[in-house]
C-alpha cells in the first residue's frame, strides 16, 4: 500500500460512511471497515521500518515554489498512524451503537472520516505546506464534530472556541513554515531534518521556534491555551475518545517531536517546552481534582498528559525520546478506554456525575473489568503498560538530574492515580447507588473498544518489548535523531525510579481517600474560575465585539458622500508616499520641451473640469462633462489613436443625449445643502486626488514604454482576430471574457434600473387611482 492509496481509501470511505448510516441496523458497523483496512495496511509497513527504510511518495504540486504533495512513513509517523486507525476502528464501531438513530448520523460519520483522513495526512506529510493544509483541516473537522448538536448553545460555544484557538495557532505555524521554507529554500521536512545546523543558523531561528511552539501549544492544549479541551467534552463520547484523547490533541506534540532533532540544542526550545509543559502538568492536575463530571475529569487528565509529553520532548537525551514514545502509546490505550467507559456509564445510567454513581460492578460487570484494567494502567500499576511509561519518565529525570521536572512529574502522576480511582473505584466499587436509568452492560459494539484497549494495556505491560522492539524504539529514534540504548522492560530491579513509582502510588492513594475534602477545598478557590483562561477567552471575544460596534458606528455613517470622500482621501494621500518609496517623481519630456498641443488640451480639460464643478444645474453639468470627454478624445486623436478617438466621440455624444433626455424627465429640484466647511473639505479632497493622480500618471509616462504587448496586438489582430480596428479586436477577441463580464454587469444594472422605474411607475399609478 502506497501513502496515496491510504488517502484514496479515506476518500472512498466518505461514501461508505453515510451509506451505512442511511441503511441503519446491522449495516452500521460497516463504518469500521475502512479504518480496520487502513490499520492492516499500516501494519504491513512494520518490516520496512525495522529494516531502517522510510517509504515515501512525491508528486509535484506547485513547482514554482518548490512545494510538493509528498508523504513519508518512518517510525514516528507510523506510530501515530497505527494509533489513529487502530483506535479509530474501535471508535467507529462504538459510535455505530452509541449514536444509533441520531438524526445527523450520516453527517457525523463523514466529519469523523474526514478528520481521520486529515490526521493521517498531517502525520504522513513530508512537506511543510501540505502539513499546514491537513493541520487546519483537523481544526475544521473538529469544529464540526464538537458541534454535532448545533441546537445546544454550549456545543456552539465550545466548537467555536476550539476552532478559534487552534486556527489561531495554525496561523502562527504557517508563519513559522514560511520563515523556515523561505530561509532554507525548501519545504521538504526530511531535507530540513538533515540540514538541522543550517536551520539553527538562520537569523529568524528564534522567531521560528516561538511560532512553531505557539502552533503546537494551541493544538495540544498547553497552558494558557488549554481551556478549549475540557469544554469540548460537550461532544458525543466517540468524539471525545478519538479527537481529544488519542489523536487530534497529540498532533501538536507530534509537530514538536518531529522537529526536535533540529532544535534540540537550541536553549530557547528547551526553556519553552520544559517551562510550558511543566506548568501545564500542574495546572491540569489541579483542575482535574476539582471536577466530578467523568469526561471533564478525564479531559483535564489529558491536559496533564499532554504537558508531560511536551516536557519529555524538551528534556535532552535518548531516554526521554523513548519515554515520550512509550508514554504516548500507553496514554492512548488507557485514555481512549476510559473515555469509552465514561460514555457507556452515561449512556446506560443517564449521568456522568461521579458523586452520583457507585456499585456499578453488579449491573455492568464487563464494563467494570475494562474500567479497572484501564484505570490500573493509568495509575501506573505494575504489569500494565502505564507503569512502563511512568518508569521511563522517572529515569529520564534521574539521568538528567532534573529535580524540578521529577517533582512536577511526581505531583502529576499522583493526580493521575486519583483520576483513575474516581473513574473506576468511585463508580464501580462501593455500595450500589440508584441511577436515573437501570444500568446494564451494552452490546458488543460498545464493549469491544474499551475491552480491547484495556487488554492491550495489560498485554503490552507484561511483554513491553513487543511494542518497544517492534515500533517504539524506532519512533524514539526519529525524535532524538539517535538510536536509544534503553529498552522497554517490565522489571529493571530495585531502582530509584521504582522507588519514585511507589511513592507516586502512596501519594495518589492517600489523595484519593481524601478526594471529597480535596475537591471541596479546590472548588472553593474562586479565583481559578474568575481569572482563568476560559474567562479570558470570553472577555477577549466581548472586547472584539465592542471594538466592532465602535468601528461600525465610526465608519458606517450611512452617508454615501462620506464613504466616497474617505475612499478618495485614502487614494489621494496614499499615492505620494508610494511614489516616493518607488523612487520619486518623474515627468515626461520630449527633446523639444513640453508638447504645445498637449498643453492646450490640458488647459481645455482644466477649464471643462472647473465648469463641471461650478455648474449650478444638472444640464450645465452634463454639458461640461461632455466637454471633458471631447477633450480627451482630441488627446487620443493627436497621439495617433483615431479609432479610439472616434469611439470616444460617439460615446460622449450618445451619453450627453441620453443623460439630457433622462434628466429632463426627473424632478431634480433640491439644492446643494453642504455648508462652506464641507465644500472646502470636499474641494481639498478633490484637489489632493487630482494632484496625486496627475503625479502618478506623469511618473508612469516617464517610464520607458514597453511595446511588446502593443506589437503583439498589432501583428496578431488580422491573422488571429480578422480585424484591423485594434480597440475592437482587443475588446471583442483578446479580452472577450472581460468584456463579457462588463456587459453582464451593465445588463444586470439595466434590469435593476428597469425594475426600479417600473416600481415607481406602479406606485404613482396607484396613487392616482
XYZ file of C-alpha atoms in Angstrom:
769
model
C 0.000 0.000 0.000
C 1.355 3.414 -1.015
C 0.696 6.593 1.049
C -1.547 7.937 -1.708
C -3.580 4.717 -1.613
C -4.320 5.444 2.041
C -5.844 8.841 1.285
C -7.742 7.356 -1.659
C -9.225 4.763 0.689
C -10.248 7.515 3.097
C -11.912 9.390 0.231
C -13.816 6.258 -0.784
C -14.987 5.768 2.786
C -16.716 9.150 2.636
C -19.364 7.402 0.548
C -19.450 4.260 2.676
C -19.971 6.084 5.977
C -23.257 7.890 5.159
C -24.474 4.848 3.200
C -24.066 2.659 6.265
C -25.816 5.270 8.391
C -28.755 5.507 5.998
C -29.100 1.743 5.770
C -29.020 1.506 9.561
C -29.458 -1.664 11.568
C -26.815 -4.329 11.077
C -25.069 -2.391 8.335
C -23.871 0.356 10.698
C -20.703 -1.495 11.793
C -19.547 -1.261 8.165
C -18.192 2.192 9.009
C -15.391 0.487 10.941
C -14.247 -1.466 7.888
C -12.142 1.286 6.312
C -10.189 2.174 9.483
C -9.590 -1.546 10.007
C -8.244 -1.931 6.458
C -6.031 1.108 6.946
C -4.715 -0.305 10.220
C -3.839 -3.562 8.481
C -2.178 -1.626 5.676
C -0.015 0.342 8.109
C 0.979 -2.848 9.918
C 2.442 -4.010 6.611
C 4.983 -1.157 6.825
C 6.493 -2.524 10.059
C 9.126 -4.705 8.308
C 10.293 -1.700 6.281
C 10.640 0.428 9.415
C 12.556 -2.320 11.227
C 14.881 -2.574 8.243
C 15.658 1.141 8.513
C 13.683 2.130 5.412
C 11.276 5.050 5.159
C 8.797 4.556 2.276
C 7.937 7.825 0.562
C 5.990 9.179 -2.373
C 6.352 12.581 -4.055
C 4.109 14.365 -6.556
C 4.770 17.875 -7.847
C 2.190 20.404 -6.612
C 3.467 23.979 -7.005
C 6.811 23.619 -8.813
C 7.499 27.357 -8.930
C 7.570 27.464 -5.119
C 9.140 24.054 -4.602
C 6.013 22.675 -2.898
C 5.153 19.000 -3.385
C 2.469 16.558 -2.356
C 4.898 14.284 -0.563
C 4.330 11.617 2.076
C 6.844 9.670 4.134
C 6.434 6.847 6.638
C 9.035 6.452 9.368
C 8.887 5.179 12.942
C 7.219 8.287 14.374
C 4.596 8.744 11.669
C 3.827 5.012 11.684
C 3.253 5.078 15.460
C 0.717 7.874 15.068
C -0.886 6.260 12.014
C -1.417 2.969 13.876
C -2.953 4.793 16.847
C -5.233 6.826 14.556
C -6.513 3.864 12.562
C -6.482 1.284 15.369
C -8.347 3.402 17.896
C -10.378 4.821 15.018
C -11.653 1.342 14.149
C -12.901 0.815 17.706
C -14.368 4.320 17.914
C -16.276 3.932 14.627
C -17.653 0.610 15.852
C -18.568 2.177 19.199
C -20.279 5.143 17.520
C -22.438 2.850 15.385
C -24.197 1.750 18.581
C -23.753 4.824 20.787
C -25.312 7.165 18.202
C -27.753 4.715 16.644
C -30.821 6.604 15.480
C -29.137 10.008 15.712
C -30.697 12.386 13.190
C -27.337 13.695 11.972
C -25.543 10.355 11.878
C -24.543 10.495 8.158
C -23.015 13.940 8.612
C -21.267 12.764 11.771
C -19.682 9.790 10.006
C -18.491 11.969 7.126
C -16.942 14.511 9.502
C -15.292 11.761 11.565
C -13.908 10.126 8.422
C -12.606 13.452 7.149
C -10.967 14.034 10.500
C -9.253 10.655 10.374
C -8.004 11.354 6.853
C -6.746 14.804 7.870
C -4.879 13.347 10.849
C -3.268 10.704 8.659
C -2.330 13.318 6.082
C -0.756 15.535 8.767
C 1.432 12.820 10.309
C 2.458 11.369 6.934
C 3.125 14.707 5.184
C 6.735 15.325 4.211
C 6.078 18.869 3.014
C 5.557 21.792 5.384
C 2.802 23.436 3.341
C 0.964 20.126 2.959
C 1.271 19.632 6.722
C -0.346 23.032 7.339
C -3.220 22.158 4.995
C -4.017 18.949 6.864
C -3.377 20.697 10.196
C -6.117 23.236 9.511
C -8.421 20.547 8.165
C -8.237 18.781 11.555
C -9.349 22.036 13.206
C -12.262 22.415 10.805
C -13.474 18.837 11.164
C -13.034 19.052 14.932
C -15.300 22.106 14.877
C -17.964 20.096 13.052
C -17.649 17.161 15.436
C -17.737 19.197 18.638
C -20.809 20.973 17.281
C -22.620 17.728 16.449
C -25.678 19.142 18.261
C -25.765 22.743 16.987
C -29.055 23.461 18.750
C -27.096 23.469 22.020
C -25.612 26.868 22.883
C -22.890 25.159 24.908
C -21.919 22.987 21.938
C -21.789 26.007 19.642
C -19.589 27.951 22.054
C -17.234 25.017 22.618
C -16.932 24.314 18.889
C -16.221 27.973 18.173
C -13.662 28.177 20.969
C -11.825 25.090 19.775
C -11.799 26.378 16.210
C -10.588 29.881 17.070
C -7.825 28.722 19.401
C -6.456 26.001 17.127
C -6.781 28.051 13.932
C -5.004 30.985 15.592
C -2.226 28.567 16.467
C -2.314 27.349 12.877
C -1.619 30.894 11.668
C 1.461 31.006 13.888
C 2.526 27.668 12.438
C 2.023 28.996 8.904
C 4.271 31.956 9.685
C 6.931 29.573 11.013
C 6.610 27.436 7.881
C 7.072 30.437 5.595
C 10.130 31.636 7.519
C 11.626 28.157 7.606
C 10.907 27.234 3.996
C 11.999 30.561 2.527
C 15.118 30.651 4.707
C 16.321 27.200 3.618
C 14.891 27.240 0.111
C 12.961 24.013 0.667
C 9.717 22.898 2.290
C 10.676 19.226 2.472
C 10.552 18.102 6.097
C 13.024 15.255 5.603
C 15.509 17.604 3.959
C 15.079 20.180 6.730
C 15.795 17.500 9.343
C 19.034 16.661 7.548
C 20.046 20.344 7.477
C 19.499 20.979 11.186
C 22.657 23.077 11.572
C 21.549 25.387 8.770
C 18.165 25.886 10.445
C 19.760 26.869 13.758
C 21.976 29.366 11.912
C 19.049 31.215 10.330
C 18.571 34.798 11.616
C 14.867 34.019 12.032
C 15.516 30.857 14.076
C 14.224 32.348 17.382
C 11.029 33.515 15.688
C 10.609 30.097 14.044
C 10.971 28.355 17.413
C 8.424 30.614 19.112
C 5.876 30.452 16.277
C 6.250 26.698 15.929
C 5.750 26.275 19.666
C 2.661 28.514 19.701
C 1.047 26.464 16.951
C 1.783 23.214 18.769
C 0.723 24.571 22.186
C -2.645 25.722 20.818
C -3.341 22.356 19.199
C -2.155 20.328 22.211
C -3.951 22.434 24.850
C -0.940 23.783 26.722
C -1.314 26.450 29.396
C -2.791 29.041 28.931
C -4.463 27.714 25.759
C -5.872 24.597 27.417
C -9.455 25.548 28.275
C -10.886 24.595 24.876
C -10.110 20.908 25.503
C -12.314 20.259 28.583
C -15.038 22.446 27.093
C -15.025 20.194 24.017
C -16.382 17.388 26.199
C -19.888 18.533 25.227
C -19.297 16.497 22.062
C -20.515 12.898 21.892
C -18.243 10.395 23.632
C -16.826 8.889 20.390
C -15.580 12.369 19.515
C -14.057 12.843 22.958
C -12.307 9.474 22.825
C -10.970 9.893 19.294
C -10.267 13.582 18.792
C -9.415 14.863 22.214
C -7.665 11.944 23.795
C -5.945 9.704 21.277
C -5.383 11.778 18.138
C -6.014 15.478 17.491
C -4.583 16.921 20.691
C -1.477 14.816 20.097
C -0.893 16.495 16.732
C 0.810 19.417 18.437
C 3.228 17.160 20.313
C 3.820 15.272 17.055
C 4.960 18.531 15.470
C 7.322 19.261 18.365
C 8.676 15.715 18.307
C 9.175 15.856 14.544
C 11.331 18.995 14.720
C 13.089 18.133 17.960
C 16.247 16.856 16.165
C 16.571 20.302 14.565
C 16.065 22.460 17.656
C 17.141 20.082 20.448
C 20.338 22.014 21.147
C 18.600 25.381 20.997
C 18.256 26.859 24.510
C 15.038 28.714 23.721
C 13.458 25.454 22.543
C 14.359 23.671 25.777
C 13.148 26.512 28.006
C 9.841 26.876 26.163
C 8.981 23.184 26.157
C 10.056 22.344 29.686
C 8.541 25.512 31.156
C 5.185 25.330 29.398
C 4.995 21.539 29.694
C 5.644 21.605 33.445
C 3.145 24.423 34.028
C 0.533 22.512 32.014
C 1.066 19.385 34.131
C 0.491 21.256 37.403
C -2.481 23.263 36.110
C -4.144 20.180 34.625
C -3.646 18.207 37.848
C -5.235 20.928 39.983
C -8.172 21.362 37.614
C -8.743 17.599 37.299
C -9.064 17.251 41.083
C -11.838 19.897 41.134
C -14.162 18.093 38.707
C -16.861 15.472 39.226
C -18.022 15.035 35.614
C -16.271 11.904 34.337
C -15.461 13.287 30.901
C -14.156 16.598 32.236
C -12.028 14.764 34.818
C -10.529 12.693 32.006
C -10.137 15.774 29.822
C -8.082 17.615 32.436
C -6.019 14.486 32.975
C -5.352 14.560 29.234
C -4.074 18.118 29.679
C -1.658 16.732 32.291
C -0.519 14.017 29.897
C -0.022 16.470 27.049
C 2.105 18.634 29.323
C 4.124 15.540 30.219
C 4.761 14.790 26.557
C 5.875 18.360 25.859
C 8.178 18.252 28.893
C 9.726 14.995 27.697
C 10.449 16.490 24.276
C 12.163 19.429 25.942
C 14.433 17.169 28.016
C 17.520 16.067 26.043
C 18.661 12.506 25.582
C 17.643 9.212 24.044
C 15.868 8.038 27.191
C 13.490 10.997 27.117
C 12.639 10.208 23.478
C 11.866 6.593 24.359
C 9.855 7.754 27.388
C 7.882 10.053 25.075
C 7.058 7.225 22.673
C 6.138 4.798 25.476
C 4.004 7.309 27.373
C 2.262 8.430 24.165
C 1.412 4.829 23.312
C 0.259 3.865 26.802
C -1.775 7.043 27.265
C -3.639 6.480 24.004
C -4.623 2.964 25.107
C -5.891 3.674 28.604
C -7.343 7.140 27.967
C -9.407 6.056 24.961
C -10.545 3.045 27.014
C -11.664 5.197 29.951
C -13.392 7.735 27.724
C -15.395 4.943 26.118
C -16.211 3.599 29.596
C -17.401 7.057 30.652
C -19.643 7.126 27.587
C -21.080 3.712 28.469
C -21.805 4.858 32.022
C -23.520 7.997 30.743
C -25.416 6.065 28.061
C -26.688 3.378 30.444
C -27.243 5.348 33.670
C -28.147 8.798 32.359
C -25.419 10.635 34.306
C -21.668 11.305 34.259
C -21.506 12.777 37.761
C -19.100 10.593 39.717
C -20.627 11.667 43.029
C -23.982 10.204 41.924
C -22.545 6.820 40.933
C -21.381 3.743 42.792
C -21.549 -0.046 42.854
C -21.992 -0.380 39.093
C -19.909 -3.567 39.041
C -23.018 -5.598 39.848
C -25.066 -4.280 36.917
C -22.174 -3.752 34.482
C -19.527 -6.427 35.204
C -17.801 -6.378 31.790
C -17.627 -2.588 31.755
C -16.282 -2.686 35.316
C -13.453 -5.044 34.300
C -12.492 -2.819 31.341
C -12.610 0.269 33.554
C -10.488 -1.435 36.203
C -7.813 -2.534 33.746
C -7.686 0.870 32.076
C -7.561 2.667 35.423
C -4.717 0.473 36.709
C -2.705 1.274 33.585
C -3.424 4.972 34.066
C -2.375 4.772 37.716
C 0.882 3.147 36.660
C 0.498 -0.162 38.475
C 2.949 -2.972 37.640
C 2.002 -5.421 34.875
C 0.428 -2.569 32.867
C 1.998 -0.527 30.112
C 1.276 2.679 32.006
C 3.798 1.504 34.598
C 6.463 1.078 31.903
C 5.915 4.601 30.604
C 5.959 6.111 34.107
C 9.223 4.331 34.949
C 10.862 5.788 31.837
C 9.678 9.292 32.778
C 11.387 8.997 36.159
C 14.502 7.512 34.561
C 14.673 10.499 32.228
C 14.545 12.940 35.124
C 17.116 10.983 37.119
C 19.551 10.764 34.194
C 19.468 14.488 33.603
C 19.359 15.365 37.314
C 16.237 17.397 36.514
C 14.965 17.631 40.083
C 12.250 20.176 39.306
C 10.961 18.037 36.449
C 10.927 14.998 38.771
C 8.927 16.905 41.374
C 6.400 18.069 38.792
C 6.104 14.550 37.353
C 5.567 13.130 40.851
C 2.665 15.514 41.543
C 1.118 14.981 38.110
C 1.358 11.178 38.259
C -0.146 11.169 41.767
C -3.076 13.177 40.385
C -3.478 10.538 37.668
C -3.836 7.905 40.388
C -6.669 9.958 41.868
C -8.376 10.341 38.485
C -8.101 6.608 37.856
C -9.691 5.976 41.241
C -12.541 8.396 40.528
C -13.381 6.712 37.228
C -13.049 3.077 38.311
C -13.247 2.749 42.103
C -15.738 5.528 42.772
C -18.153 4.462 40.035
C -17.915 0.681 40.069
C -16.998 -0.269 43.642
C -18.677 0.548 46.925
C -22.382 0.380 47.713
C -24.912 0.486 44.883
C -26.277 3.953 44.105
C -29.599 4.226 42.308
C -29.336 5.881 38.896
C -31.783 7.628 36.604
C -31.922 4.592 34.321
C -31.450 0.886 35.110
C -27.776 0.175 34.384
C -26.562 -2.815 32.392
C -23.700 -3.734 30.093
C -24.217 -2.552 26.495
C -23.843 -4.709 23.410
C -20.704 -5.934 21.683
C -20.180 -2.848 19.539
C -19.846 -0.552 22.552
C -17.917 -3.000 24.709
C -15.381 -4.056 22.059
C -13.428 -0.788 22.223
C -12.812 -0.475 25.968
C -12.233 -4.213 26.430
C -9.697 -4.490 23.593
C -7.832 -1.355 24.687
C -7.774 -2.456 28.333
C -6.476 -5.928 27.455
C -3.803 -4.453 25.173
C -2.613 -2.263 28.034
C -2.145 -5.416 30.112
C -0.557 -7.499 27.318
C 1.945 -4.810 26.340
C 2.651 -4.218 30.015
C 3.584 -7.833 30.630
C 5.574 -8.024 27.378
C 6.574 -4.411 26.592
C 9.266 -5.490 24.156
C 6.543 -6.460 21.675
C 5.696 -2.790 21.167
C 9.133 -1.450 22.037
C 11.359 -3.509 19.782
C 8.780 -3.515 17.021
C 7.888 0.172 16.870
C 8.506 2.471 19.831
C 12.301 2.428 19.682
C 12.157 3.408 16.010
C 9.771 6.262 16.847
C 12.148 7.392 19.602
C 14.990 7.346 17.102
C 13.145 9.871 14.930
C 12.520 12.124 17.948
C 16.103 12.261 19.219
C 17.870 11.678 15.928
C 19.768 8.803 17.554
C 19.011 5.188 18.403
C 18.067 4.788 22.067
C 20.179 2.435 24.153
C 17.388 1.970 26.700
C 14.909 -0.849 26.204
C 11.369 -1.386 27.372
C 11.080 -3.888 30.176
C 8.633 -4.569 32.981
C 11.303 -5.060 35.628
C 14.557 -3.128 35.939
C 15.314 -4.186 39.501
C 15.165 -2.085 42.619
C 15.987 1.339 41.207
C 15.335 4.957 42.237
C 12.699 5.076 39.504
C 10.883 2.155 41.164
C 11.010 3.987 44.477
C 9.501 7.082 42.867
C 6.752 4.931 41.332
C 5.934 3.503 44.749
C 5.901 6.987 46.269
C 3.580 8.138 43.492
C 1.100 5.372 44.310
C 1.203 6.138 48.026
C 0.560 9.840 47.491
C -2.132 9.130 44.919
C -3.999 6.608 47.079
C -3.844 8.938 50.076
C -5.188 11.817 47.970
C -7.956 9.618 46.534
C -9.092 8.597 50.025
C -9.411 12.319 50.849
C -10.719 13.266 47.417
C -14.008 14.749 48.627
C -12.178 17.061 51.042
C -9.510 17.920 48.470
C -12.061 18.579 45.750
C -14.120 20.778 48.050
C -11.074 22.837 49.033
C -10.009 23.336 45.413
C -13.555 24.142 44.295
C -13.729 26.978 46.816
C -10.822 28.767 45.135
C -12.980 31.103 43.067
C -10.004 32.872 41.510
C -9.431 29.837 39.298
C -12.781 30.425 37.607
C -12.732 34.220 37.809
C -9.238 34.691 36.386
C -8.781 31.543 34.332
C -8.121 31.455 30.581
C -11.714 30.445 29.868
C -12.933 33.707 31.373
C -10.170 35.497 29.475
C -11.443 33.974 26.231
C -14.950 35.343 26.907
C -13.514 38.750 27.786
C -11.472 38.768 24.578
C -14.489 37.968 22.414
C -16.556 40.598 24.219
C -13.812 43.151 23.640
C -13.681 42.283 19.944
C -17.444 42.740 19.707
C -17.265 46.133 21.381
C -14.457 47.246 19.084
C -16.518 46.074 16.112
C -19.538 48.089 17.302
C -17.406 51.202 17.836
C -15.716 50.792 14.474
C -19.020 50.259 12.695
C -20.546 53.361 14.281
C -17.492 55.401 13.350
C -17.186 54.203 9.756
C -20.673 53.141 8.664
C -22.360 56.544 8.888
C -24.994 55.814 6.257
C -23.864 58.713 4.057
C -22.706 57.885 0.545
C -20.827 61.205 0.374
C -18.830 60.294 3.489
C -17.989 56.844 2.118
C -16.816 58.218 -1.230
C -14.898 61.010 0.481
C -12.975 58.628 2.724
C -12.126 56.282 -0.115
C -10.896 59.129 -2.314
C -8.934 60.649 0.593
C -7.062 57.397 1.129
C -6.371 57.082 -2.597
C -5.213 60.699 -2.807
C -2.830 60.663 0.108
C -1.543 57.132 -0.455
C -0.202 57.931 -3.913
C 2.534 60.373 -2.864
C 4.211 58.028 -0.313
C 4.040 55.184 -2.836
C 5.723 57.291 -5.496
C 8.396 58.382 -3.048
C 9.128 54.830 -1.925
C 9.323 53.653 -5.549
C 11.977 56.189 -6.455
C 10.390 59.604 -6.522
C 8.507 61.668 -9.040
C 9.277 61.868 -12.748
C 7.849 63.940 -15.594
C 7.833 63.035 -19.293
C 9.688 65.492 -21.513
C 10.467 65.451 -25.234
C 13.511 66.850 -26.998
C 11.635 69.991 -27.831
C 10.225 70.531 -24.374
C 6.552 70.195 -23.478
C 4.276 69.426 -26.449
C 2.298 72.567 -27.230
C -0.923 70.823 -28.423
C -0.925 68.786 -25.264
C -0.655 71.940 -23.187
C -3.624 73.459 -24.978
C -5.709 70.327 -24.441
C -4.611 70.174 -20.809
C -5.789 73.736 -20.318
C -9.081 72.873 -22.019
C -9.529 69.859 -19.772
C -8.895 72.008 -16.689
C -11.434 74.590 -17.826
C -14.009 71.872 -18.578
C -13.444 70.194 -15.213
C -13.863 73.534 -13.411
C -17.052 74.057 -15.380
C -18.381 70.713 -14.142
C -17.621 71.656 -10.538
C -19.076 75.128 -10.874
C -22.227 74.105 -12.750
C -25.400 75.068 -10.844
C -27.738 72.815 -12.758
C -27.659 69.256 -13.996
C -27.942 70.271 -17.655
C -24.914 72.559 -17.445
C -23.003 69.891 -15.546
C -23.752 67.244 -18.166
C -22.673 69.519 -20.988
C -19.457 70.434 -19.141
C -18.729 66.738 -18.522
C -19.211 66.170 -22.237
C -16.588 68.850 -22.890
C -14.156 66.849 -20.754
C -14.894 63.732 -22.796
C -14.430 65.523 -26.103
C -11.116 66.997 -24.947
C -9.892 63.523 -24.011
C -10.970 62.257 -27.442
C -8.908 65.047 -29.071
C -5.949 63.940 -26.969
C -6.334 60.415 -28.349
C -6.581 61.785 -31.866
C -3.385 63.855 -31.577
C -1.457 60.878 -30.172
C -2.171 58.539 -33.085
C -5.273 56.677 -31.944
C -8.039 57.790 -34.352
C -10.151 54.677 -33.828
C -10.183 55.213 -30.084
C -10.864 58.940 -30.559
C -13.873 58.359 -32.839
C -15.217 55.769 -30.386
C -14.870 58.312 -27.581
C -16.616 61.000 -29.673
C -19.532 58.644 -30.347
C -19.845 57.539 -26.724
C -19.736 61.107 -25.403
C -22.330 62.345 -27.897
C -24.729 59.485 -27.151
C -24.159 59.826 -23.397
C -24.963 63.539 -23.439
C -28.139 62.994 -25.425
C -29.346 60.149 -23.203
C -28.480 61.914 -19.947
C -30.187 65.106 -21.058
C -33.259 63.109 -22.045
C -33.340 61.391 -18.642
C -32.587 64.459 -16.547
C -35.299 66.408 -18.306
C -37.894 63.936 -17.027
C -36.635 63.635 -13.420
C -37.727 66.004 -10.622
C -34.297 67.273 -9.559
C -35.145 70.371 -7.547
C -33.119 70.046 -4.343
C -30.187 72.439 -3.989
C -26.785 71.515 -2.637
C -27.200 71.508 1.163
C -23.489 71.417 2.032
C -22.060 74.080 4.313
C -18.985 76.116 3.410
C -16.606 73.974 5.572
C -17.992 70.856 3.896
C -17.421 72.382 0.475
C -13.850 73.294 1.407
C -13.241 69.784 2.710
C -14.607 68.191 -0.455
C -12.579 70.606 -2.547
C -9.393 69.691 -0.690
C -10.089 66.023 -1.280
C -10.723 66.652 -4.968
C -7.545 68.708 -5.367
C -5.490 66.123 -3.493
C -6.881 63.298 -5.607
C -6.281 65.236 -8.819
C -2.719 66.126 -7.926
C -1.961 62.582 -6.809
C -3.469 61.072 -9.961
C -1.578 63.546 -12.131
C 1.731 62.738 -10.483
C 1.114 59.015 -10.810
C 0.226 59.301 -14.491
C 3.181 61.555 -15.274
C 5.512 59.153 -13.475
C 4.090 56.239 -15.433
C 4.527 58.124 -18.706
C 8.151 58.863 -17.813
C 8.941 55.155 -17.655
C 10.344 53.806 -20.958
C 7.489 52.340 -22.942
C 7.437 48.562 -23.352
C 5.831 47.958 -26.709
C 5.840 44.161 -26.731
C 2.133 43.850 -25.992
C 1.171 46.563 -28.473
C 3.323 44.954 -31.130
C 1.685 41.606 -30.459
C -1.818 43.039 -30.829
C -0.854 44.873 -33.996
C 0.693 41.777 -35.579
C -1.933 39.277 -34.418
C -5.089 41.342 -34.943
C -5.586 40.447 -38.618
C -4.428 36.790 -38.835
C -5.923 35.700 -35.496
C -8.868 38.048 -34.905
C -9.580 39.074 -38.536
C -9.919 42.739 -37.654
C -7.922 45.917 -38.191
C -9.554 48.092 -35.519
C -7.213 47.305 -32.606
C -9.580 48.632 -29.963
C -12.436 46.479 -31.173
C -10.186 43.442 -31.580
C -8.826 43.790 -28.053
C -12.276 44.203 -26.529
C -14.044 41.518 -28.529
C -11.319 38.892 -29.027
C -8.276 39.230 -26.814
C -10.285 40.419 -23.776
C -13.517 38.676 -24.665
C -14.235 37.303 -21.199
C -13.522 40.661 -19.548
C -15.829 42.389 -21.981
C -18.500 39.759 -21.462
C -18.270 40.330 -17.721
C -18.582 44.087 -18.147
C -21.585 43.660 -20.445
C -23.178 41.310 -17.926
C -22.728 43.871 -15.156
C -24.232 46.592 -17.302
C -27.103 44.309 -18.283
C -27.849 43.495 -14.647
C -27.688 47.183 -13.748
C -30.074 47.991 -16.576
C -32.522 45.316 -15.435
C -32.313 46.605 -11.856
C -32.926 50.158 -13.045
C -35.864 48.998 -15.153
C -37.331 47.208 -12.159
C -36.974 50.343 -10.004
C -38.540 52.549 -12.667
C -41.390 50.060 -13.134
C -41.993 50.040 -9.400
C -42.041 53.833 -9.239
C -44.495 53.998 -12.113
C -46.731 51.392 -10.478
C -46.819 53.297 -7.195
C -47.509 56.567 -8.990
C -50.378 54.995 -10.910
C -51.767 53.526 -7.684
C -51.697 56.962 -6.068
C -53.567 58.497 -8.996
C -56.294 55.865 -8.747
